[in-house]
PDB file of C-alpha atoms in Angstrom:
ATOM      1  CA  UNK A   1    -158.063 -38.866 156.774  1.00 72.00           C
ATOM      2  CA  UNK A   2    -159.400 -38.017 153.401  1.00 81.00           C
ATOM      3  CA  UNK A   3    -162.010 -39.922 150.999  1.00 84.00           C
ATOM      4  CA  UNK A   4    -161.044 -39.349 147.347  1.00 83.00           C
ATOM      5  CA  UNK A   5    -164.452 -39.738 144.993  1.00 85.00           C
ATOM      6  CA  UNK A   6    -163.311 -40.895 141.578  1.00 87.00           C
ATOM      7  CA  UNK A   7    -165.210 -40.210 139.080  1.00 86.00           C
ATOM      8  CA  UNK A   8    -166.017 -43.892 138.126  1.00 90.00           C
ATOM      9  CA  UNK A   9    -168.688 -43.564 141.518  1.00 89.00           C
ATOM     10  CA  UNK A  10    -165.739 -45.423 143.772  1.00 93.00           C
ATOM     11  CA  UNK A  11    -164.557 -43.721 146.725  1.00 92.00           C
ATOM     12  CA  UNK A  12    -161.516 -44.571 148.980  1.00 91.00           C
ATOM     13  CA  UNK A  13    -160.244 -43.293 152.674  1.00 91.00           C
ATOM     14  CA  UNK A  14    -156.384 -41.995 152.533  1.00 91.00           C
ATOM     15  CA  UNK A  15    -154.990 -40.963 155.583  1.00 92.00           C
ATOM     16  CA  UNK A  16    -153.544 -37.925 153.484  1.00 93.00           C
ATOM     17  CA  UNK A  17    -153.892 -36.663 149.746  1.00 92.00           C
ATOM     18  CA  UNK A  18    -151.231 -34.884 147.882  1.00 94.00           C
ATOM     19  CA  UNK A  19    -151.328 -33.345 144.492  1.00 95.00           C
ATOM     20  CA  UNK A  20    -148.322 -33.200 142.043  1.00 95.00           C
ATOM     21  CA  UNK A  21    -150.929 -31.879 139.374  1.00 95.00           C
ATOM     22  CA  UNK A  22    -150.023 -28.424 137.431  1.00 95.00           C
ATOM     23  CA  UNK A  23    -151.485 -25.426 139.765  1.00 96.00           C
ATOM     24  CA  UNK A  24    -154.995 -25.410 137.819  1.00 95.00           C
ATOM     25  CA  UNK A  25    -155.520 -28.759 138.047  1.00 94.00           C
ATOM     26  CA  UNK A  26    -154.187 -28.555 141.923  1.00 96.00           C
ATOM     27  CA  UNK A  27    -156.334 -25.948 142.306  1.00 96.00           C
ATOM     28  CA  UNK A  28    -159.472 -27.764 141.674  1.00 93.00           C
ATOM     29  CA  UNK A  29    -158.922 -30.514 143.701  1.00 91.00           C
ATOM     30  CA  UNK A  30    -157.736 -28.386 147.038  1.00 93.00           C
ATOM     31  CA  UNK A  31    -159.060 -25.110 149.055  1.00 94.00           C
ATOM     32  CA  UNK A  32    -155.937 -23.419 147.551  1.00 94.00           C
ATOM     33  CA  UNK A  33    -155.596 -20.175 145.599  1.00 96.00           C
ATOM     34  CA  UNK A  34    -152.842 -20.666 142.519  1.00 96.00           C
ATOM     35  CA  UNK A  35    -155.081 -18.417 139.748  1.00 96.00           C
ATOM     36  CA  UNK A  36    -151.994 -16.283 139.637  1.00 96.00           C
ATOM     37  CA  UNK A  37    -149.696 -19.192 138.797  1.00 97.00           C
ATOM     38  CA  UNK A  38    -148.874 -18.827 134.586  1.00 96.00           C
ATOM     39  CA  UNK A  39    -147.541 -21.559 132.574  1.00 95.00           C
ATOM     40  CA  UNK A  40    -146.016 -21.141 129.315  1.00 95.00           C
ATOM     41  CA  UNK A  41    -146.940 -23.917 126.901  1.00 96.00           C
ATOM     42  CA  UNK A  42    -144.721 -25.910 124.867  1.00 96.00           C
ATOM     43  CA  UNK A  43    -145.436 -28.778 121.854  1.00 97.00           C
ATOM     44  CA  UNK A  44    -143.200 -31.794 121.612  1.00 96.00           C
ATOM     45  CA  UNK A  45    -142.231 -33.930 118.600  1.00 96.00           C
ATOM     46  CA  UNK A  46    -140.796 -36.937 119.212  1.00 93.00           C
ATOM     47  CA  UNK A  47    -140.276 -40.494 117.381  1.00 93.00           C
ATOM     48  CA  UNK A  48    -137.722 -42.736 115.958  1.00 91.00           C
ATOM     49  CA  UNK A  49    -134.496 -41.042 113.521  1.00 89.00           C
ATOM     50  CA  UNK A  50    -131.446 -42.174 112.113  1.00 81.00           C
ATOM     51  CA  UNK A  51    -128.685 -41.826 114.113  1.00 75.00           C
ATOM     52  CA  UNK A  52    -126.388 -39.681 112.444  1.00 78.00           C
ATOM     53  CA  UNK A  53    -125.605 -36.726 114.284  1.00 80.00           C
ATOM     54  CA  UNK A  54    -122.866 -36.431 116.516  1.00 80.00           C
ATOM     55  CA  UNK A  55    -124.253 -34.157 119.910  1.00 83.00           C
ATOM     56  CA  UNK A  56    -126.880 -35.257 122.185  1.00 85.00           C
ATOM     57  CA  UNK A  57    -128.542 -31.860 122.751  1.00 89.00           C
ATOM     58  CA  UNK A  58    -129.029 -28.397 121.118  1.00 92.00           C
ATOM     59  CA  UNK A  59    -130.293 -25.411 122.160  1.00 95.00           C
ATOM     60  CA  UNK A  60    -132.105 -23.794 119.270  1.00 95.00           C
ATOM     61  CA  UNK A  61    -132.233 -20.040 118.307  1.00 96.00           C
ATOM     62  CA  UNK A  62    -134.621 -18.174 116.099  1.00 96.00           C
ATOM     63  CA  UNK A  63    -136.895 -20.356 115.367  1.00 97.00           C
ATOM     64  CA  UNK A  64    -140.249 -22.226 116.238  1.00 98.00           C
ATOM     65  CA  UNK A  65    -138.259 -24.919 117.856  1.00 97.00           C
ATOM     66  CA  UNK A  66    -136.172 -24.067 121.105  1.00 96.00           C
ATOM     67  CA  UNK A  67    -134.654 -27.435 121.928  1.00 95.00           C
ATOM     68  CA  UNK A  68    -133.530 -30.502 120.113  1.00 95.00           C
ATOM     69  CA  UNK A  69    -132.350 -34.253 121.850  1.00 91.00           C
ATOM     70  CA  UNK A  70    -131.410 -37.708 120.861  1.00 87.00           C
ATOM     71  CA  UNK A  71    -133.226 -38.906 124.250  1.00 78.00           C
ATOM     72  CA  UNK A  72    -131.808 -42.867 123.391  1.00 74.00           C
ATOM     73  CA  UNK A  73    -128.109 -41.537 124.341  1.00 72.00           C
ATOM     74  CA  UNK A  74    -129.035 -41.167 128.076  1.00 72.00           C
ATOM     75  CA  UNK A  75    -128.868 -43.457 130.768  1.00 71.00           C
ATOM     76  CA  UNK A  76    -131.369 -46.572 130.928  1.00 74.00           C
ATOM     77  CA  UNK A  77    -133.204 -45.605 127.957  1.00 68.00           C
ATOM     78  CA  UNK A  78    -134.145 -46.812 124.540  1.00 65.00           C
ATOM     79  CA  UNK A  79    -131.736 -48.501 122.121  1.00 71.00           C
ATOM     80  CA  UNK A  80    -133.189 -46.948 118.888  1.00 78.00           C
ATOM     81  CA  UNK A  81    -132.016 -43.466 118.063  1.00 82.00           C
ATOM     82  CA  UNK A  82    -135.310 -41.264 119.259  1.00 87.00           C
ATOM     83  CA  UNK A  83    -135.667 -37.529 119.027  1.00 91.00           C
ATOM     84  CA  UNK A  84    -137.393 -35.260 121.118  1.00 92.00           C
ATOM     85  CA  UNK A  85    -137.849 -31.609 120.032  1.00 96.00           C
ATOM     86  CA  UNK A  86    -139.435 -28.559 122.162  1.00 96.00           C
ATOM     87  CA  UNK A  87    -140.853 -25.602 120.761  1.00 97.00           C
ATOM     88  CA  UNK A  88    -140.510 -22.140 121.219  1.00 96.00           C
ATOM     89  CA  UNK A  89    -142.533 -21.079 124.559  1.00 94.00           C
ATOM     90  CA  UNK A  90    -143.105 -17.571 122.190  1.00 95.00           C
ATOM     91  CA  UNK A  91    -144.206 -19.921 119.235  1.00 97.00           C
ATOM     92  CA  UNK A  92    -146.182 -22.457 121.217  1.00 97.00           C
ATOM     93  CA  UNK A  93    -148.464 -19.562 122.352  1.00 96.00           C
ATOM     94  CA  UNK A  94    -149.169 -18.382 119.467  1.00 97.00           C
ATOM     95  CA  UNK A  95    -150.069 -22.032 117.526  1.00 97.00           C
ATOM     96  CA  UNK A  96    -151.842 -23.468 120.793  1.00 97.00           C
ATOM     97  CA  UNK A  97    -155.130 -23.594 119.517  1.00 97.00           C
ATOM     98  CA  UNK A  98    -153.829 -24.719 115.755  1.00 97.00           C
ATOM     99  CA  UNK A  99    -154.819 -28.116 115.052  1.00 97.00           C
ATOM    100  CA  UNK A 100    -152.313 -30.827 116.220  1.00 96.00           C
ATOM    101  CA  UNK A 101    -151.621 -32.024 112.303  1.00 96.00           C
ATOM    102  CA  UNK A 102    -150.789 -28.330 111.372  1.00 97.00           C
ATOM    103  CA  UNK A 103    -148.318 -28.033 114.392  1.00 97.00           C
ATOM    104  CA  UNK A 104    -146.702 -31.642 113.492  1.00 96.00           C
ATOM    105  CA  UNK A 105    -146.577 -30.476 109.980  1.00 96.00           C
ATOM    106  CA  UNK A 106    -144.808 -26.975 111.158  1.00 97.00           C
ATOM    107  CA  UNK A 107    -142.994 -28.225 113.288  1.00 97.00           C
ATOM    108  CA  UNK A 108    -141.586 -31.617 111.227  1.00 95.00           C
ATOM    109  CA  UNK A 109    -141.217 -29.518 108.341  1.00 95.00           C
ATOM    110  CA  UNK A 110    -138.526 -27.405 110.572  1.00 96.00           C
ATOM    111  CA  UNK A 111    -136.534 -30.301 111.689  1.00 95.00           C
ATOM    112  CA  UNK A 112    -136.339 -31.580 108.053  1.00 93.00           C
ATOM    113  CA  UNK A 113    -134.597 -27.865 106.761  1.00 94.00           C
ATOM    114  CA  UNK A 114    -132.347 -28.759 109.813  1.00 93.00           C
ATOM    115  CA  UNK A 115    -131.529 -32.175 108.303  1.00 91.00           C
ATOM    116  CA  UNK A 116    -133.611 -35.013 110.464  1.00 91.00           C
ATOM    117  CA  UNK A 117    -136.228 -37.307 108.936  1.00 88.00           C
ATOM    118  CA  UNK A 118    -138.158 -39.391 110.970  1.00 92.00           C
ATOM    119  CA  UNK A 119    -138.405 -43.375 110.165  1.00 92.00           C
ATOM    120  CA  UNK A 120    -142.236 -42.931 110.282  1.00 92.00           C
ATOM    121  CA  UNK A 121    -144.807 -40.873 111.480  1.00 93.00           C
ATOM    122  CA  UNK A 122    -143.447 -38.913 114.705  1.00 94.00           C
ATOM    123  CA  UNK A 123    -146.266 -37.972 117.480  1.00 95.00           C
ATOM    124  CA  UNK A 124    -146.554 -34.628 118.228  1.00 96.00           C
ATOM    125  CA  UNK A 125    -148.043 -33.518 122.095  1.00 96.00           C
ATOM    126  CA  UNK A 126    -149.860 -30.353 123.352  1.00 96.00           C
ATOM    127  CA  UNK A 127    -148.178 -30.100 126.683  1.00 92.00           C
ATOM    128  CA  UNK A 128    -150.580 -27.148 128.397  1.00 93.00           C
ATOM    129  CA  UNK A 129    -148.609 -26.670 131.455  1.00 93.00           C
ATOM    130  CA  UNK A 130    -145.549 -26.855 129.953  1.00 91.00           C
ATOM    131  CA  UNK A 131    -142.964 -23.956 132.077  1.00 91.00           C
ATOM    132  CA  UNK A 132    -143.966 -22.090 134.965  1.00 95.00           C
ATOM    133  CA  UNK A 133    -143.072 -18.653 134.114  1.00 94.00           C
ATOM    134  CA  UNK A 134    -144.827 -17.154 137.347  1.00 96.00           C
ATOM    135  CA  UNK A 135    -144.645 -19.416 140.032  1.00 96.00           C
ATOM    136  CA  UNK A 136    -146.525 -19.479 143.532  1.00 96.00           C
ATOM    137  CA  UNK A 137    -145.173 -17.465 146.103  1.00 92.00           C
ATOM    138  CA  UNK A 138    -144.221 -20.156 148.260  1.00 96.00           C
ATOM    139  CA  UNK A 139    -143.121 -23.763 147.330  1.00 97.00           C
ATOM    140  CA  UNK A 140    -145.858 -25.999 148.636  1.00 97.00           C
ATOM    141  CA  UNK A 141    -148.572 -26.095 150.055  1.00 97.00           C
ATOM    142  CA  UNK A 142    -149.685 -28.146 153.379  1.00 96.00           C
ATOM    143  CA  UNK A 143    -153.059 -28.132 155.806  1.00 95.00           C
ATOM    144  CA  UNK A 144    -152.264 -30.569 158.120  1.00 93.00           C
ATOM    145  CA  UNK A 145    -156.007 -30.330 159.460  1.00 92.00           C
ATOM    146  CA  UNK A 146    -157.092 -31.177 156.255  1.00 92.00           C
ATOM    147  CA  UNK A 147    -154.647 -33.681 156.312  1.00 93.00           C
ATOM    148  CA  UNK A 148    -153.638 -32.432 152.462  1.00 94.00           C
ATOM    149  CA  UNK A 149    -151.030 -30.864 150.660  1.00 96.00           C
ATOM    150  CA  UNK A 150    -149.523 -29.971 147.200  1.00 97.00           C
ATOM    151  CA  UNK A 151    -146.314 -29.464 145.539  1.00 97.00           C
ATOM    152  CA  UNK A 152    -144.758 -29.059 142.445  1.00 96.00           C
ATOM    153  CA  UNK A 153    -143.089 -26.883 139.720  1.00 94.00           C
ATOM    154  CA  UNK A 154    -145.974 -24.293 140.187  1.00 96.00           C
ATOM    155  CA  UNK A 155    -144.200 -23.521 143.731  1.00 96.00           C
ATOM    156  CA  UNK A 156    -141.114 -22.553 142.463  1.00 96.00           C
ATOM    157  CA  UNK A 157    -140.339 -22.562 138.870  1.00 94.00           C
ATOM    158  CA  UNK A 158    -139.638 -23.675 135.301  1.00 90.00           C
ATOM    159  CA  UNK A 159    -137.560 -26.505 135.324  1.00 89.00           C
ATOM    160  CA  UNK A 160    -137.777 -30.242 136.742  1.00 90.00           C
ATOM    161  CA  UNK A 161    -135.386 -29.172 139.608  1.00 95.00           C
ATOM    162  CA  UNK A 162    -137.962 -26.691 141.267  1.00 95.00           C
ATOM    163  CA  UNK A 163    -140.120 -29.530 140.983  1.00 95.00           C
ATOM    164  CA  UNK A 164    -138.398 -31.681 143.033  1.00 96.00           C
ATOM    165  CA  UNK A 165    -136.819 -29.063 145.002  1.00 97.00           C
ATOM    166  CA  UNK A 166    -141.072 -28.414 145.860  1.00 97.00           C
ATOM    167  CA  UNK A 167    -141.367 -31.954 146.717  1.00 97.00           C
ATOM    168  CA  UNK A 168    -138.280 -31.913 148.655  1.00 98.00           C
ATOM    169  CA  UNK A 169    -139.144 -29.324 151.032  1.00 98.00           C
ATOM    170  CA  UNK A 170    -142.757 -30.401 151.440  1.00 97.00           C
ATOM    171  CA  UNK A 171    -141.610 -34.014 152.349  1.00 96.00           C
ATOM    172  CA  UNK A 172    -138.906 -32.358 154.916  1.00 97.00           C
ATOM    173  CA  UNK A 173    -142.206 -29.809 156.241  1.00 96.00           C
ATOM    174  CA  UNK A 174    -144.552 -33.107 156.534  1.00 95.00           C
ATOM    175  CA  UNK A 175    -141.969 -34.878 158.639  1.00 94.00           C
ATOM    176  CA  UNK A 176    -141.500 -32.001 161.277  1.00 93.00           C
ATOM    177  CA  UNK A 177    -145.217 -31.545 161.919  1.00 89.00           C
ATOM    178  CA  UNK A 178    -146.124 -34.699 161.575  1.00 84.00           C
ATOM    179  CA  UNK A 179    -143.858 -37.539 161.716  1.00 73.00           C
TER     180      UNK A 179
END
């Protein structure tokens, strides 16, 4: 097996360990080469709106912000109107290292010219790891001596499909050698 060390001094035996981390982060924790994986990085604004719109999602063109959805409208979710809004991958780039309160300023400030006003403060995140744009060049990763493996969007692309399409095939690998 394998004997995780967390960083609080505890340790624990697993019979295996596998990461779902971004590739860096993957990377650091396993004997495994992704230094060529890129990510494009993304911000997200989200928080509670009036409801008044009538679509659920937008793509948005030629601006800082690239997509725009009233995430209480899907299945199991909230019952007060939220919005989540993505930037651009282009834009996100270039504010990455601006400090969060400029980006939330930026970004709110763009939503408002499209019409949407938060009820209070929306948060805004720095999601690093946002979009694979240059994935591995396979989809996971396995050393069944080592009794490890790793998987995720890194092994195949962007979007949360190649994620779980990475999973998927590792899962389906792990039970033919080892099942």
């Amino acid at each position: 097996g394998c004997r995780v060390h967390f960083q609080a001094g505890a340790s624990q035996c697993f019979d295996w360990v596998i990461s779902t981390a971004p590739a860096e982060q993957t990377a650091a924790l396993m004997p495994l080469d992704l230094s060529h994986v890129v990510y494009d990085p993304s911000f997200a604004v989200f928080g509670e709106i009036e409801d008044r719109f009538s679509f659920d999602a937008a793509v948005v063109l030629d601006s800082p912000l690239a997509w725009i959805e009233f995430t209480h409208r899907k299945p199991s979710r909230v019952s007060r109107p939220t919005l989540v809004a993505q930037s651009a991958r282009d834009w996100a780039r270039d504010h990455f290292d601006v400090p969060l309160a400029e980006v939330k300023r930026q970004l709110e400030s763009v939503l408002n010219e499209f019409g949407f006003s938060f009820l209070g403060p929306p948060a805004v995140h720095r999601w690093r790891y946002a979009q694979v744009s240059k994935p591995h060049d396979e989809p996971f990763w396995m050393d069944v001596d080592r009794k490890m493996a790793a998987c995720g969007g890194w092994g195949l692309g962007p979007t949360v499909e190649d994620a779980f399409s990475s999973a998927h095939q590792l899962l389906e690998h792990w039970l033919q050698q080892v099942a």
